[in-house]
Coordinates of C-alpha atoms in Angstrom, one line a residue:
Chain A
M17 CA 123.1 75.4 86.6
A18 CA 124.6 75.6 83.2
I19 CA 123.1 73.5 80.4
K20 CA 125.7 71.3 78.8
Y21 CA 123.6 68.7 77.0
C22 CA 120.3 68.8 75.2
S23 CA 117.4 67.4 77.3
N24 CA 115.6 66.4 74.1
C25 CA 118.3 64.3 72.3
G26 CA 121.4 64.2 74.7
A27 CA 123.8 65.9 72.3
P28 CA 126.0 68.8 73.4
V29 CA 124.6 72.3 73.3
S30 CA 126.2 75.6 72.5
M31 CA 125.4 79.2 73.4
R32 CA 124.2 81.2 70.4
I33 CA 121.4 83.4 69.2
P34 CA 118.6 81.3 67.7
A35 CA 116.8 82.4 64.5
L36 CA 114.2 85.2 65.1
D37 CA 115.6 85.8 68.6
N38 CA 117.8 88.6 70.0
R39 CA 119.8 87.0 72.8
A40 CA 122.1 84.1 73.2
R41 CA 120.4 80.8 74.4
Y42 CA 121.5 77.2 74.9
V43 CA 120.8 75.6 71.5
C44 CA 121.3 72.0 70.6
D45 CA 124.0 71.4 67.9
A46 CA 122.2 68.2 66.8
C47 CA 118.4 68.7 66.9
D48 CA 118.4 72.6 67.1
T49 CA 116.2 72.7 70.2
T50 CA 116.4 76.0 72.1
H51 CA 116.6 75.6 75.8
Y52 CA 115.1 78.6 77.6
V53 CA 116.0 79.5 81.1
N54 CA 113.7 81.8 83.0
P55 CA 113.2 83.3 86.5
K56 CA 111.5 81.3 89.2
I57 CA 108.6 82.4 91.4
V58 CA 108.8 82.0 95.1
A59 CA 105.3 82.2 96.7
G60 CA 104.6 82.5 100.4
C61 CA 102.4 83.9 103.1
I62 CA 102.4 86.3 106.0
P63 CA 100.2 84.2 108.3
E64 CA 98.3 86.4 110.8
S65 CA 96.8 85.4 114.1
G66 CA 95.6 88.5 115.8
E67 CA 98.6 90.7 116.5
R68 CA 101.1 88.0 115.8
I69 CA 102.5 86.5 112.6
L70 CA 104.0 83.0 112.0
L71 CA 107.6 82.5 111.3
C72 CA 109.6 79.3 110.6
R73 CA 113.2 78.6 111.6
R74 CA 115.0 76.9 108.7
A75 CA 116.2 73.3 109.0
I76 CA 118.0 73.4 105.7
E77 CA 120.6 75.5 103.9
P78 CA 120.9 78.3 102.9
C79 CA 120.5 80.2 106.2
L80 CA 120.0 77.1 108.3
G81 CA 118.8 78.1 111.8
M82 CA 117.5 81.5 110.7
W83 CA 113.9 82.7 110.7
T84 CA 111.7 83.2 107.6
L85 CA 108.2 83.5 106.4
P86 CA 106.8 80.3 104.9
A87 CA 107.6 80.5 101.2
G88 CA 109.0 78.3 98.4
F89 CA 109.2 77.7 94.7
M90 CA 105.9 77.6 92.8
E91 CA 105.3 74.2 91.1
M92 CA 103.8 73.4 87.7
G93 CA 100.0 73.4 87.5
E94 CA 99.5 75.7 90.5
S95 CA 98.2 79.2 91.0
T96 CA 100.3 81.6 93.0
V97 CA 97.7 81.5 95.8
E98 CA 97.8 77.7 95.8
A99 CA 101.6 77.7 95.9
A100 CA 101.6 80.0 98.9
I101 CA 99.0 77.9 100.8
R102 CA 100.9 74.7 100.0
E103 CA 104.3 76.1 101.1
T104 CA 102.8 77.3 104.3
W105 CA 101.4 73.9 105.0
E106 CA 104.7 72.1 104.1
E107 CA 106.9 74.4 106.2
A108 CA 104.6 75.3 109.1
E109 CA 101.8 72.7 109.0
A110 CA 99.4 75.6 109.2
S111 CA 96.2 76.0 107.2
V112 CA 95.8 79.5 106.0
E113 CA 93.1 81.5 104.2
V114 CA 94.7 83.9 101.8
D115 CA 93.5 87.5 102.2
S116 CA 95.3 89.7 99.7
L117 CA 98.5 90.2 97.7
F118 CA 101.0 92.0 99.8
A119 CA 104.4 92.1 98.0
L120 CA 105.9 91.5 94.6
F121 CA 109.7 91.7 94.9
S122 CA 112.1 91.0 92.1
I123 CA 115.6 89.8 92.9
P124 CA 117.3 90.1 89.5
H125 CA 120.8 88.9 90.4
I126 CA 119.3 85.5 91.4
S127 CA 116.4 85.6 88.9
Q128 CA 113.7 85.1 91.5
V129 CA 110.4 86.9 92.0
Y130 CA 108.8 86.7 95.4
I131 CA 105.0 86.9 95.6
M132 CA 103.9 87.2 99.2
F133 CA 100.2 87.2 100.5
R134 CA 98.6 88.2 103.7
A135 CA 96.8 85.2 105.1
G136 CA 94.6 84.5 108.0
L137 CA 95.5 81.7 110.4
P138 CA 92.0 80.7 111.7
R139 CA 93.3 78.2 114.2
D140 CA 96.6 78.5 116.2
E141 CA 97.6 75.1 115.0
Y142 CA 101.1 74.8 113.5
A143 CA 104.2 72.5 113.7
P144 CA 107.6 72.4 112.0
G145 CA 107.5 70.6 108.6
P146 CA 110.5 68.7 107.3
E147 CA 112.3 72.0 106.3
S148 CA 111.7 73.8 109.6
L149 CA 113.4 73.4 113.0
E150 CA 110.6 75.3 114.8
V151 CA 107.6 77.5 114.0
A152 CA 106.3 80.2 116.3
L153 CA 104.0 83.3 116.4
F154 CA 105.7 86.7 116.9
R155 CA 104.4 90.2 117.8
E156 CA 106.2 93.0 116.1
E157 CA 108.4 93.7 119.1
E158 CA 109.4 90.0 119.2
I159 CA 110.5 89.7 115.6
P160 CA 114.1 88.3 115.5
W161 CA 115.3 91.0 113.0
S162 CA 119.0 90.0 113.2
Q163 CA 118.1 86.3 112.7
L164 CA 116.0 86.7 109.5
A165 CA 117.1 84.4 106.7
F166 CA 116.9 86.6 103.6
P167 CA 116.9 90.4 102.7
V168 CA 113.5 89.9 100.9
I169 CA 112.0 88.6 104.1
S170 CA 113.3 91.5 106.2
R171 CA 112.0 93.9 103.5
T172 CA 108.6 92.2 103.5
L173 CA 108.3 92.4 107.3
E174 CA 109.4 96.0 107.4
C175 CA 106.7 96.9 104.9
Y176 CA 104.2 94.8 106.7
F177 CA 104.6 96.4 110.1
S178 CA 105.0 99.9 108.5
D179 CA 101.6 99.4 106.9
K180 CA 100.1 98.0 110.1
R181 CA 101.1 101.0 112.1
A182 CA 99.7 103.3 109.3
G183 CA 96.4 101.4 109.5
A184 CA 96.3 100.4 105.9
F185 CA 97.9 97.6 103.9
R186 CA 98.8 98.1 100.3
V187 CA 100.6 96.1 97.6
H188 CA 104.4 96.7 97.6
I189 CA 106.4 96.4 94.3
G190 CA 110.1 96.5 94.5
D191 CA 113.5 95.1 93.6
I192 CA 116.1 93.7 95.9
R193 CA 119.5 94.2 94.3
N194 CA 123.0 93.1 95.0
R195 CA 125.0 96.0 96.5
M196 CA 127.6 97.3 94.1
P197 CA 131.1 96.8 95.6
Q198 CA 132.6 100.1 96.8
Q199 CA 136.0 98.8 97.7
P200 CA 137.9 95.5 97.6
S201 CA 136.8 94.5 101.1
D202 CA 133.2 94.9 100.0
K203 CA 133.5 92.3 97.4
M204 CA 134.0 89.7 100.1
K205 CA 130.6 90.4 101.6
Q206 CA 128.7 90.0 98.4
T207 CA 128.1 86.3 98.8
S208 CA 126.6 86.7 102.2
S209 CA 123.0 87.7 102.7
S210 CA 124.3 90.9 104.5
G211 CA 126.0 91.9 101.3
M212 CA 122.7 92.8 99.6
S213 CA 120.8 95.9 99.7
V214 CA 117.2 96.8 99.1
H215 CA 116.3 99.2 96.3
P216 CA 113.7 101.4 97.9
R217 CA 111.2 101.7 95.1
D218 CA 108.1 102.0 97.1
C219 CA 108.3 102.3 100.9
Chain B
M97 CA 108.6 69.9 76.7
A98 CA 109.5 66.6 78.4
I99 CA 113.1 66.2 79.6
K100 CA 114.6 63.0 78.2
Y101 CA 118.3 63.5 78.8
C102 CA 120.3 65.1 81.6
S103 CA 121.5 68.6 80.8
N104 CA 124.5 68.1 83.1
C105 CA 125.9 64.8 81.8
G106 CA 123.8 63.7 78.8
A107 CA 122.6 60.4 80.3
P108 CA 118.9 59.4 80.2
V109 CA 116.7 60.7 83.1
S110 CA 113.7 59.0 84.8
M111 CA 110.8 60.4 86.6
R112 CA 111.0 59.7 90.3
I113 CA 110.7 61.3 93.8
P114 CA 114.2 62.6 94.8
A115 CA 115.5 62.1 98.4
L116 CA 114.0 64.7 100.8
D117 CA 111.3 65.7 98.2
N118 CA 107.6 64.9 98.0
R119 CA 106.9 64.9 94.3
A120 CA 108.2 63.2 91.2
R121 CA 110.9 65.0 89.2
Y122 CA 113.1 64.3 86.3
V123 CA 116.3 62.8 87.9
C124 CA 119.4 61.7 86.1
D125 CA 120.1 57.9 86.3
A126 CA 123.9 58.5 86.0
C127 CA 124.8 61.7 87.9
D128 CA 121.7 62.0 90.1
T129 CA 121.0 65.6 89.1
T130 CA 117.4 66.7 89.7
H131 CA 115.9 68.8 86.9
Y132 CA 113.2 71.1 88.3
V133 CA 110.6 72.5 86.0
N134 CA 108.7 75.6 87.2
P135 CA 106.1 78.1 86.0
K136 CA 107.1 81.0 83.8
I137 CA 106.3 84.6 84.2
V138 CA 104.8 86.7 81.4
A139 CA 105.3 90.4 82.1
G140 CA 103.6 93.2 80.2
C141 CA 102.0 96.6 80.1
I142 CA 98.8 98.4 79.6
P143 CA 100.3 101.5 77.8
E144 CA 98.1 104.5 78.4
S145 CA 97.9 107.6 76.2
G146 CA 95.1 109.8 77.5
E147 CA 91.9 107.9 77.0
R148 CA 93.5 105.3 74.7
I149 CA 95.6 102.2 75.3
L150 CA 98.1 100.6 73.0
L151 CA 97.5 97.1 71.5
C152 CA 99.6 95.0 69.1
R153 CA 98.4 92.7 66.4
R154 CA 100.4 89.5 66.5
A155 CA 102.8 88.6 63.7
I156 CA 103.5 85.1 65.2
E157 CA 101.7 82.1 66.4
P158 CA 99.8 81.4 68.6
C159 CA 96.9 83.7 67.6
L160 CA 98.6 85.2 64.6
G161 CA 96.7 88.3 63.4
M162 CA 94.9 88.8 66.7
W163 CA 95.3 91.7 69.1
T164 CA 97.1 91.7 72.5
L165 CA 98.7 93.9 75.1
P166 CA 102.5 94.0 74.8
A167 CA 103.8 91.2 77.1
G168 CA 106.3 88.3 77.0
F169 CA 108.4 85.9 79.0
M170 CA 110.6 87.4 81.7
E171 CA 114.3 86.9 81.1
M172 CA 117.0 86.0 83.6
G173 CA 118.5 89.0 85.4
E174 CA 115.5 91.2 85.1
S175 CA 113.0 92.7 87.4
T176 CA 109.3 92.3 86.5
V177 CA 109.1 96.0 85.7
E178 CA 112.2 95.8 83.5
A179 CA 110.7 92.8 81.7
A180 CA 107.4 94.6 81.1
I181 CA 109.2 97.7 79.7
R182 CA 111.5 95.6 77.5
E183 CA 108.6 93.6 76.0
T184 CA 106.7 96.8 75.3
W185 CA 109.7 98.1 73.4
E186 CA 110.3 94.9 71.5
E187 CA 106.6 94.4 70.4
A188 CA 105.5 98.0 70.0
E189 CA 108.7 100.1 69.9
A190 CA 107.1 102.2 72.6
S191 CA 108.9 103.7 75.6
V192 CA 106.7 103.5 78.6
E193 CA 106.9 104.7 82.2
V194 CA 105.5 102.0 84.5
D195 CA 102.9 103.4 86.9
S196 CA 101.6 100.6 89.1
L197 CA 100.9 96.9 89.2
F198 CA 97.5 96.1 87.8
A199 CA 97.0 92.4 87.5
L200 CA 98.6 89.1 88.7
F201 CA 96.8 86.3 86.9
S202 CA 97.8 82.6 87.2
I203 CA 97.0 80.2 84.4
P204 CA 97.7 76.8 86.1
H205 CA 97.0 74.5 83.1
I206 CA 99.8 76.1 81.1
S207 CA 101.9 77.0 84.2
Q208 CA 102.2 80.7 83.4
V209 CA 101.8 83.7 85.7
Y210 CA 100.9 87.0 84.0
I211 CA 102.1 90.2 85.7
M212 CA 100.6 93.3 84.0
F213 CA 101.4 96.9 84.8
R214 CA 99.7 100.2 84.0
A215 CA 102.2 102.4 82.2
G216 CA 102.3 105.9 80.8
L217 CA 103.1 106.4 77.1
P218 CA 104.6 109.9 77.3
R219 CA 104.9 110.3 73.5
D220 CA 102.6 108.8 70.9
E221 CA 105.5 107.1 69.2
Y222 CA 105.2 103.4 68.4
A223 CA 105.7 101.0 65.6
P224 CA 105.4 97.2 65.0
G225 CA 108.4 95.2 66.3
P226 CA 109.4 91.9 64.7
E227 CA 106.5 90.0 66.5
S228 CA 103.8 92.5 65.6
L229 CA 101.9 93.2 62.3
E230 CA 100.6 96.6 63.5
V231 CA 100.4 98.6 66.7
A232 CA 97.6 101.1 67.4
L233 CA 95.9 103.1 70.2
F234 CA 92.3 102.3 71.1
R235 CA 89.5 103.9 73.1
E236 CA 87.3 101.6 75.2
E237 CA 84.6 101.6 72.5
E238 CA 87.2 100.7 69.8
I239 CA 88.7 97.6 71.5
P240 CA 88.5 94.6 69.1
W241 CA 87.0 92.3 71.8
S242 CA 86.3 89.4 69.4
Q243 CA 89.9 89.7 68.0
L244 CA 91.8 89.5 71.3
A245 CA 94.5 86.9 71.4
F246 CA 94.2 85.3 74.8
P247 CA 91.6 85.0 77.6
V248 CA 94.1 86.6 80.0
I249 CA 94.3 89.7 77.8
S250 CA 90.5 89.9 77.6
R251 CA 90.3 89.6 81.4
T252 CA 92.9 92.2 81.9
L253 CA 91.1 94.7 79.7
E254 CA 87.7 93.9 81.2
C255 CA 89.1 94.7 84.7
Y256 CA 90.9 97.8 83.3
F257 CA 87.9 99.4 81.8
S258 CA 85.7 98.4 84.8
D259 CA 88.1 100.1 87.1
K260 CA 88.4 103.1 84.8
R261 CA 84.6 103.6 84.8
A262 CA 84.6 103.2 88.6
G263 CA 87.2 105.9 88.9
A264 CA 89.8 103.9 90.8
F265 CA 92.4 101.3 89.7
R266 CA 93.2 98.4 92.0
V267 CA 95.4 95.3 91.8
H268 CA 93.6 92.3 90.4
I269 CA 94.5 88.8 91.5
G270 CA 92.9 85.8 89.8
D271 CA 93.2 82.5 88.0
I272 CA 92.3 81.7 84.4
R273 CA 91.4 78.0 84.2
N274 CA 90.7 75.5 81.5
R275 CA 87.0 74.9 81.3
M276 CA 86.0 71.4 82.4
P277 CA 84.5 69.4 79.6
Q278 CA 80.8 69.0 80.0
Q279 CA 80.1 66.7 77.1
P280 CA 82.2 64.9 74.4
S281 CA 81.9 67.8 71.9
D282 CA 83.3 70.2 74.5
K283 CA 86.6 68.2 74.7
M284 CA 87.3 69.3 71.1
K285 CA 87.3 72.9 72.1
Q286 CA 89.8 72.6 74.8
T287 CA 92.8 73.1 72.6
S288 CA 91.5 76.4 71.2
S289 CA 91.7 79.7 73.1
S290 CA 87.9 79.8 73.1
G291 CA 87.9 76.6 75.1
M292 CA 89.1 78.4 78.2
S293 CA 87.1 80.2 80.8
V294 CA 88.0 82.8 83.5
H295 CA 87.7 81.9 87.1
P296 CA 86.1 85.1 88.5
R297 CA 88.1 85.4 91.8
D298 CA 88.0 89.2 92.1
C299 CA 86.0 91.3 89.7

């Protein structure tokens, strides 16, 4: 969301390069406060129960009705692990024990960084939180690939099952980028989740 | 910095729990816009040239005059790797080739997440950028441990040389937490960088 007014004094802001900086920022015309805008972290889990993992069906937009891993925006005062555990509780009412970092995916065109952890689900206890319609455990062959909410979730699960078959989990670093439009009709697709492609940096 | 006025309409905000949320946020009393505040990512590199790594001596506060790895706040529209490469150029005028993720450290009390990469320095070309007083290559025995700028940098370098001696680099996940005050005199130290301790999650 664009910044129109200064959060410090309420006066209008303009976009200009502050002193000792090298890029344009929102700067207050009255009190000279610089308002920085930075990428957000989404932290989440791949909750594992034996051969199955836990997915949530979204009760909210975007992608209402589609399946996702439990994940959400990191809050102030948290660690990334605490954020992943909290989001898993809020969306799936599941208590997890974080095992290891699995993926660090940047999504530059929406300025988000996904940090996903493998996590144990010691008890098969879960239920839809306020943002989920249902929560369920899936084996690899049961994953609803065509009903996954976001490209970053598809990518995370592809890497996960690829590693699982290979017998060793590793940390995946990558970018998920908006596909460049090839022809006019392609431009239409760019606002949908299918209009995005994965930059295959690592797997 | 506290939010006092709405960046959308300029009216005063108050702290309250928005509809369908579970924690207090800054919400505009006039246009009802919710203003989310989230942790920031600091991305950086451990630039390697043979047995030596590149450090920068800070030309700005905090910790003016102390040594650090090149790192800084991730900008909108970047990947974490791009941010690390840009910061290394800005602070050390060094062109690096990112090799692998090395550390993901959360600092909850200041709501920052450090993402540090190992990176090759193909040419020994570097110079102080506007935020650095000097830039230099150091062997392990030459590291100015008592003159490092931040606990997260000390921790990153400790893990780095520990892995190097062990002959294998791995990804380090951890938290760096403010030390709890034990006695009144301890409270005084909490605002200084020496008043922080590392939570030894992983190494």
